[in-house]
CSV table of C-alpha atoms in Angstrom, one decimal:
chain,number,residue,atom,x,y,z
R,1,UNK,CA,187.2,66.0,69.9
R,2,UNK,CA,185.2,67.8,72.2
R,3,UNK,CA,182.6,65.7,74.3
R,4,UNK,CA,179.6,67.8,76.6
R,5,UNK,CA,178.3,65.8,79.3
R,6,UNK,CA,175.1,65.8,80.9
R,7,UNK,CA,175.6,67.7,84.7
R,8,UNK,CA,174.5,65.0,87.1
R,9,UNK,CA,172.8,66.4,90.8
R,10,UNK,CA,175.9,64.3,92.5
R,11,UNK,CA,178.5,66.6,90.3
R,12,UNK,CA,177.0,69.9,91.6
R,13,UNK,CA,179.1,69.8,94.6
R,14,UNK,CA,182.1,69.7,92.7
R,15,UNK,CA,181.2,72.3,90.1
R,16,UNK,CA,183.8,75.4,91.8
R,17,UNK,CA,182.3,78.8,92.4
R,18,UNK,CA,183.5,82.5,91.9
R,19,UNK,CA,181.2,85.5,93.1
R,20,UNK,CA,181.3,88.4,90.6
R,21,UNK,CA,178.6,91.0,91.1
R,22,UNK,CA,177.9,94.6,89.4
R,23,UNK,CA,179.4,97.8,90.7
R,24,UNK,CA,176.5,98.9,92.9
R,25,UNK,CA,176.6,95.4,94.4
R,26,UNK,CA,180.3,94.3,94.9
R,27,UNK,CA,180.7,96.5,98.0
R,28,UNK,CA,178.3,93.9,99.6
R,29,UNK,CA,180.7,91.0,99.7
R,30,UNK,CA,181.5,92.6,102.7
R,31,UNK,CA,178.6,91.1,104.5
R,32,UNK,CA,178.2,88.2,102.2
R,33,UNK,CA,181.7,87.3,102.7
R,34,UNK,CA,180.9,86.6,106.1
R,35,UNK,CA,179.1,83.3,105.3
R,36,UNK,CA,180.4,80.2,103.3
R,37,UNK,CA,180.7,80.1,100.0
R,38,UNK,CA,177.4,79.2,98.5
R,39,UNK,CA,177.0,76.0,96.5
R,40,UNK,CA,176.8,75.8,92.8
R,41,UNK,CA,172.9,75.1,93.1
R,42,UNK,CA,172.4,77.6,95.7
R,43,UNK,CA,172.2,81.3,95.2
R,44,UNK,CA,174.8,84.0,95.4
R,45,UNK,CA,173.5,86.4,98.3
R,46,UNK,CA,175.4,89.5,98.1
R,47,UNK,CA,172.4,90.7,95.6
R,48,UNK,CA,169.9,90.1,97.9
R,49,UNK,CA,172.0,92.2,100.9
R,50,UNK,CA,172.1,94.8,98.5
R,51,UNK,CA,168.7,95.1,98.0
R,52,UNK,CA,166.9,94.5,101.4
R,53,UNK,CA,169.8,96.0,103.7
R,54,UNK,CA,170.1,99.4,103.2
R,55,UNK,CA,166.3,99.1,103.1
R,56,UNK,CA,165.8,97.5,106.1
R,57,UNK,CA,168.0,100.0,107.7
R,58,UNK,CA,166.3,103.1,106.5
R,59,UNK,CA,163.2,101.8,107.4
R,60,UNK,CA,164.5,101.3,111.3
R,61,UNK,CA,166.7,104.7,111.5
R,62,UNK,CA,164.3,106.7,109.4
R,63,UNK,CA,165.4,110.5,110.0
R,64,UNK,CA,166.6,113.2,107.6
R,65,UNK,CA,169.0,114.9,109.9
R,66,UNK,CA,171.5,111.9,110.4
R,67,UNK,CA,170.7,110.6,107.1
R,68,UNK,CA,172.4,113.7,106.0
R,69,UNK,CA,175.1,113.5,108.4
R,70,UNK,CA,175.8,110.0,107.3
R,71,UNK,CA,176.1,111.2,103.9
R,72,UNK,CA,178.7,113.7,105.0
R,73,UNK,CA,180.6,111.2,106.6
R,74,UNK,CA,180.5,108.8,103.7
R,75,UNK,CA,181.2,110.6,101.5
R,76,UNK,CA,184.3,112.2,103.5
R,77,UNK,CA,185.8,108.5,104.0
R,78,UNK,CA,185.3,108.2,100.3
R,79,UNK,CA,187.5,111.2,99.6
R,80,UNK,CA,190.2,110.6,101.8
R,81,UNK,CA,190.7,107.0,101.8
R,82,UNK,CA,191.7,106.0,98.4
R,83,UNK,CA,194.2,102.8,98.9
R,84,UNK,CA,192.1,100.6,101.8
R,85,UNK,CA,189.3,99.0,99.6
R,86,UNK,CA,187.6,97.1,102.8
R,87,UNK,CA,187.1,101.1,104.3
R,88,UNK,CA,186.1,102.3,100.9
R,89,UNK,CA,182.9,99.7,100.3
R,90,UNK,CA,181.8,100.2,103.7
R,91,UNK,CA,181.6,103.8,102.9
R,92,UNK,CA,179.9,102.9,99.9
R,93,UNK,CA,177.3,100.8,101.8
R,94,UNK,CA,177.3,103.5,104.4
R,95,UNK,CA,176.2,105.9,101.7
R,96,UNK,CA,173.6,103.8,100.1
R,97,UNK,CA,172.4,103.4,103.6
R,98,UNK,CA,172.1,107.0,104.5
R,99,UNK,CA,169.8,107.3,101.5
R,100,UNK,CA,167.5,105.2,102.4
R,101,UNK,CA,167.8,106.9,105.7
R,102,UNK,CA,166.6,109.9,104.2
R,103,UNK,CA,163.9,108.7,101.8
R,104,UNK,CA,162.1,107.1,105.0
R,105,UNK,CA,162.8,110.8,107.0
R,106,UNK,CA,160.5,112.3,104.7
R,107,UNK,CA,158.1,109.0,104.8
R,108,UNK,CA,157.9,109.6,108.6
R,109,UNK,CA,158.5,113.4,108.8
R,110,UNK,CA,161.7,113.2,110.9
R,111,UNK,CA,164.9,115.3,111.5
R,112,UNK,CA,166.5,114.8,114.7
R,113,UNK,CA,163.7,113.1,116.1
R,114,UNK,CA,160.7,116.2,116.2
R,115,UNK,CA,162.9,119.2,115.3
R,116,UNK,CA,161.7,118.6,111.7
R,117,UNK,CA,157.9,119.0,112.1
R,118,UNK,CA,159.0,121.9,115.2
R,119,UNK,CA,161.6,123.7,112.8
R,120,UNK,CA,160.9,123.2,110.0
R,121,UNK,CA,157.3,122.2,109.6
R,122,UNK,CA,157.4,118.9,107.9
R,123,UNK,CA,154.6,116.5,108.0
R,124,UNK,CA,154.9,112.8,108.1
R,125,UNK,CA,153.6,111.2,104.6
R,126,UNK,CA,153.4,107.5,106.1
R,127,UNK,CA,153.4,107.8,109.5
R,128,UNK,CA,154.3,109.2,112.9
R,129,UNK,CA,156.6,106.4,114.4
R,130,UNK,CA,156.2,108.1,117.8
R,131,UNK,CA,153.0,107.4,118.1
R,132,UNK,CA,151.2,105.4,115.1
R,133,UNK,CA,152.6,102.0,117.2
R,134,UNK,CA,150.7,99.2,115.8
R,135,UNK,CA,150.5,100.7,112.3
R,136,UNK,CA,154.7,100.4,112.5
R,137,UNK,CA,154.0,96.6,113.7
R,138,UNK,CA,152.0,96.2,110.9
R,139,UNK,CA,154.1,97.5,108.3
R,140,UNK,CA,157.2,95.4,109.6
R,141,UNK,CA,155.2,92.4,109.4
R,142,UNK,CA,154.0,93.1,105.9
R,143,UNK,CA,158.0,93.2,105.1
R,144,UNK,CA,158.1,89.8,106.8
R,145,UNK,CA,155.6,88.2,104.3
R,146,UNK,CA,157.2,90.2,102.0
R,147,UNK,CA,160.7,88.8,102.7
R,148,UNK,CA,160.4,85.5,103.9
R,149,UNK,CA,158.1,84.6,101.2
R,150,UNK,CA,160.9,85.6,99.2
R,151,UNK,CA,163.4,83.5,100.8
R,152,UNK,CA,160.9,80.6,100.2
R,153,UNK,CA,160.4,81.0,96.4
R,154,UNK,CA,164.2,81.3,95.8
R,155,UNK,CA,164.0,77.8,97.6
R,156,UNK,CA,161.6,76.7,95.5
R,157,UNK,CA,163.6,77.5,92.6
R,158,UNK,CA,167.1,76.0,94.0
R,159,UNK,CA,164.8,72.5,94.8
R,160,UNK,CA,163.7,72.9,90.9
R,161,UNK,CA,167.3,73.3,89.9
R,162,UNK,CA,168.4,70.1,92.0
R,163,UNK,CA,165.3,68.1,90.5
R,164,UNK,CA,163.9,67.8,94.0
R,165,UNK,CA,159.8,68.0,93.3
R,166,UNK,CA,159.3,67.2,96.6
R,167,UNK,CA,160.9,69.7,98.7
R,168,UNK,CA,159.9,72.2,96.0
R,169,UNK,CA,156.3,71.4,96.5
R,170,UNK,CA,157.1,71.7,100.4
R,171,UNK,CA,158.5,75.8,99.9
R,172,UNK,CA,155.1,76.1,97.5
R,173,UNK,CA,152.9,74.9,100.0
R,174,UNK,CA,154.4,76.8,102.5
R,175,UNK,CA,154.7,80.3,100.9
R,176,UNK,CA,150.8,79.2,99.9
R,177,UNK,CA,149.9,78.7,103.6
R,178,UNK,CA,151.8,81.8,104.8
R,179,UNK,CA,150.0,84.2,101.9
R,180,UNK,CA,146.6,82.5,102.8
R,181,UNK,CA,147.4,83.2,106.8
R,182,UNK,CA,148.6,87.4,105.8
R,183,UNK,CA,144.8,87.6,103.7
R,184,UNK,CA,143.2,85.9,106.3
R,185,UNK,CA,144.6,88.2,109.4
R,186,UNK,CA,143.7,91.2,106.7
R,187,UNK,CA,140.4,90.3,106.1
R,188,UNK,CA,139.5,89.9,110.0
R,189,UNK,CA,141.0,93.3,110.5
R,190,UNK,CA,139.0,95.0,107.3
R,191,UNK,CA,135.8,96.5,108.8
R,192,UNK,CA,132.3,94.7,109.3
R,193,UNK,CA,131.6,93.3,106.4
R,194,UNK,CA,134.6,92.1,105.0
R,195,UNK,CA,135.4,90.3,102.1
R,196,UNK,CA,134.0,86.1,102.2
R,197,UNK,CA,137.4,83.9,102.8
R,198,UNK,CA,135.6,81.0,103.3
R,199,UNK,CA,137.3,80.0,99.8
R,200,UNK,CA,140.9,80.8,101.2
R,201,UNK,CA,139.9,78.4,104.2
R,202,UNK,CA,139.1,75.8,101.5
R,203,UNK,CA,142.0,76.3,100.1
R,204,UNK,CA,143.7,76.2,103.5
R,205,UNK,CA,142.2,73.3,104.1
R,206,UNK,CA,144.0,71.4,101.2
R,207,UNK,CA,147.4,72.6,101.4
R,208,UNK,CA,147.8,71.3,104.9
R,209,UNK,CA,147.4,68.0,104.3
R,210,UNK,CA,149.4,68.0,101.3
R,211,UNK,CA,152.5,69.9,103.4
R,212,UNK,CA,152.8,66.8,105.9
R,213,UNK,CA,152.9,64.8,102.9
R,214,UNK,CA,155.6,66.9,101.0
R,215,UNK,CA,157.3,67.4,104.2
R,216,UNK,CA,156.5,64.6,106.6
R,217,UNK,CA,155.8,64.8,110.6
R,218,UNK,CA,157.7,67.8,111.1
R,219,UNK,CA,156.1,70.4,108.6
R,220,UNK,CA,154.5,71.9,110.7
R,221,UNK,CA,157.3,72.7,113.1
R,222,UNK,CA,159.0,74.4,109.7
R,223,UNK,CA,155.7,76.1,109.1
R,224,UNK,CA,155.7,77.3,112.7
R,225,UNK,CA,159.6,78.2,112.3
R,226,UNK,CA,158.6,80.3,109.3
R,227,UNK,CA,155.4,82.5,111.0
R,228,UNK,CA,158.4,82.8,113.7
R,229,UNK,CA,160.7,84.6,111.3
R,230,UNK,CA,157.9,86.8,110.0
R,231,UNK,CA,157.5,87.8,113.5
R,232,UNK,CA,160.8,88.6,114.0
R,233,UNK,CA,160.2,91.7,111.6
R,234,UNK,CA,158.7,93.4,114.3
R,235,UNK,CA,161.9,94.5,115.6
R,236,UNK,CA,162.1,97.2,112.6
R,237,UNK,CA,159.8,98.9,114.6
R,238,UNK,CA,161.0,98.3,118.0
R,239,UNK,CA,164.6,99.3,116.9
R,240,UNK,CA,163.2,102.7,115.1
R,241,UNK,CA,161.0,103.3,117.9
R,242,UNK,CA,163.9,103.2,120.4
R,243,UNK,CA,165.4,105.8,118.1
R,244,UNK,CA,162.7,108.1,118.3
R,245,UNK,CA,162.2,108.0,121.7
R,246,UNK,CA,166.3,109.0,122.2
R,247,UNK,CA,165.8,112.1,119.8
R,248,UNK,CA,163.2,113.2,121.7
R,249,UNK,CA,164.8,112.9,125.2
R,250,UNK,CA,167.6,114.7,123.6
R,251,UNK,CA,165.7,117.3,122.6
R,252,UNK,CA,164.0,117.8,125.7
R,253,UNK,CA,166.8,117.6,127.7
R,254,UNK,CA,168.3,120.2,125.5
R,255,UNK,CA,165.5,122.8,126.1
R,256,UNK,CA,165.0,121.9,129.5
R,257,UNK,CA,167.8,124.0,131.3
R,258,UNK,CA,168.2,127.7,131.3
R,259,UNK,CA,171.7,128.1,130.1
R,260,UNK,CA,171.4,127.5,125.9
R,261,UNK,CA,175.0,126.5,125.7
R,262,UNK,CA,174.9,123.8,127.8
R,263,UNK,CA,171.5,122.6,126.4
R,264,UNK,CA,172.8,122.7,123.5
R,265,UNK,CA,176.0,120.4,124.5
R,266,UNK,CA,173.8,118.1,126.2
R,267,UNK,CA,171.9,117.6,123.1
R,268,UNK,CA,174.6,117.3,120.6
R,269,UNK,CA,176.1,114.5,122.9
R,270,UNK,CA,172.6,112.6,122.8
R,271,UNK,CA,172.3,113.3,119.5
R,272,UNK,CA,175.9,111.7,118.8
R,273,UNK,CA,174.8,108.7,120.7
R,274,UNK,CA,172.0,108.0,118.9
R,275,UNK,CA,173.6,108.2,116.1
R,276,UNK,CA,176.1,105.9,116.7
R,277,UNK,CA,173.3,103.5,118.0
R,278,UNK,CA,171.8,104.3,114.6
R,279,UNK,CA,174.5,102.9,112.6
R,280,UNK,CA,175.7,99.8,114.8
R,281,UNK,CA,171.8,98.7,115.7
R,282,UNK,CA,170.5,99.0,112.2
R,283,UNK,CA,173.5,97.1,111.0
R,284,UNK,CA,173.2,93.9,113.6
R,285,UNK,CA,169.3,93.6,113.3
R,286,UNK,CA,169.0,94.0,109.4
R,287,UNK,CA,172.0,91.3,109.0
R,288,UNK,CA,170.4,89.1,111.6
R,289,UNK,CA,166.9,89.3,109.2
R,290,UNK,CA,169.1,88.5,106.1
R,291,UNK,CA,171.1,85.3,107.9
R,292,UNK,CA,168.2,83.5,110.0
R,293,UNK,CA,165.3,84.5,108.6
R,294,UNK,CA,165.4,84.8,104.7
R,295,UNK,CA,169.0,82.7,103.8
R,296,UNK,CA,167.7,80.0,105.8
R,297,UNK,CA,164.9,79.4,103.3
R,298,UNK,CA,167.8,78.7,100.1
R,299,UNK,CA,170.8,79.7,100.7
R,300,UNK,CA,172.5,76.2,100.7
R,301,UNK,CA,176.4,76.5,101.9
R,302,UNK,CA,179.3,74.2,100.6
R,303,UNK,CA,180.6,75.2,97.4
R,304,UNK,CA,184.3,75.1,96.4
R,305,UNK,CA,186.5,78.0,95.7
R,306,UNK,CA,187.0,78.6,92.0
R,307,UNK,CA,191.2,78.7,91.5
R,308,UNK,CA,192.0,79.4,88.2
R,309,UNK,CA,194.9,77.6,86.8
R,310,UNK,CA,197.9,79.6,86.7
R,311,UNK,CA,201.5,79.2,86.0
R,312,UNK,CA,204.2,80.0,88.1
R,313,UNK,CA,207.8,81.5,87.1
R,314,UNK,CA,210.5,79.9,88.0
R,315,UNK,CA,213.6,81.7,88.6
């Protein structure tokens, strides 16, 4: 006879773990490989990777022109390298990657830095990154709410899964807090006269209290840890903008001497560089936002390596 017993919080520990994800997401174990293997009550994050990376690093590298060329080169490794699988899903990523690359070109009218809108008269639809600064910093913070918010309600549903009520209603309170803060800095920014918050300061008002209760003395310092991380965002711009700038100088720099060919030259070897900066800088900064910022909010490491039973010939 066959007896189901109830899963007790002390067994979850115990319960082994195997990551299987879909087709478009299994070339992501790459990164998620890099961290422990999740616990049974904690999430799997190669999903998540898979989603926000290749968006994050569109939204930083953001042109057309090495979008394409990242294609090309994906694409290539693709072709020719059939029996390395490691190679193979980071050309897969790499593709994804470029894109997203693309998609934000067109947002922000780039190809090669200004060569687009010079060339071949393209407009951004979003925003110039060269110069619309603070409308960047606003859009990378946005993500921030966007994201870290995100991380908080996955850790709000992991507390629910481990019957913890009370560090569930500490990730409410806090995504609350954080989403009453993001309306608040909107509505002082909206024109004279904006919208009446004086209900979202009421509300304000309540959820503190209760977040030193669901979380004790040092709530705040986790609130403040969190507003921290959303800052941290800001470095999509920073990182894109440093981009920009390097397109242009090569561009410049290109047209500034009188002999074409060795313009040219110059340029393609800035070009180059960027590009290379484009892939390795993207890479480190949207990883970094994925493991401090938004796994710190769930992910929960610890879980044990699921190894089938198997048996072995004997000769």
């Amino acid at each position: 006879d066959l007896e189901e017993l109830a899963l007790l919080a002390e067994d979850l520990d115990r319960v082994p773990v195997l990551l299987r994800n879909p087709r478009y997401f299994a070339p992501f174990e790459l990164f998620s490989r890099l961290l422990p293997l999740p616990g049974y009550a904690s999430f799997d994050p190669t999903p998540f990777i898979g989603i926000f990376f290749p968006l994050f690093f569109g939204m930083i590298l953001g042109d057309m022109g090495y979008g394409i060329l990242l294609l090309g080169i994906a694409l290539l490794l693709l072709w020719r390298v059939k029996k390395r699988p490691m190679v193979r899903d980071a050309a897969r990523i790499l593709g994804v990657c470029s894109v997203y690359t693309l998609i934000f070109g067109g947002l922000y009218g780039e190809a090669f830095g200004e060569l687009g809108q010079r060339w071949l008269g393209m407009e951004p639809l979003l925003f110039d990154r060269g110069k619309a600064i603070l409308p960047m910093i606003y859009f990378a913070l946005s993500v921030g709410v966007v994201h870290v918010s995100l991380g908080l309600l996955f850790g709000f549903a992991a507390a629910l899964r481990k019957k913890s009520r009370r560090e569930a209603l500490f990730k409410a309170l806090n995504i609350g807090i954080i989403l009453g803060l993001a309306g608040f800095a909107i509505a002082l920014a909206m024109p004279s006269p904006g919208p009446d918050f004086r209900p979202l300061l009421v509300t304000m008002a309540v959820a503190v209290p209760l977040l030193f209760v669901a979380g004790g003395l040092l709530a705040p310092l986790e609130l403040l840890k969190s507003i921290g991380n959303i800052i941290s965002y800001v470095r999509i711009m920073a990182i894109g903008l440093t981009s920009v700038l390097l397109a242009y100088v090569a561009n410049r720099l290109g047209g500034m001497g009188g002999d074409i060919l060795a313009g040219g030259v110059v340029a393609l070897l800035l070009h180059a560089f960027n590009l290379l900066l484009g892939v390795f800088a993207p890479t480190v900064h949207a990883l970094r936002l994925h493991y401090v910022e938004f796994f710190s909010k769930f992910f929960e490491a610890g879980g044990r390596r699921f190894e089938p039973l198997e048996k072995k010939r004997q000769d």
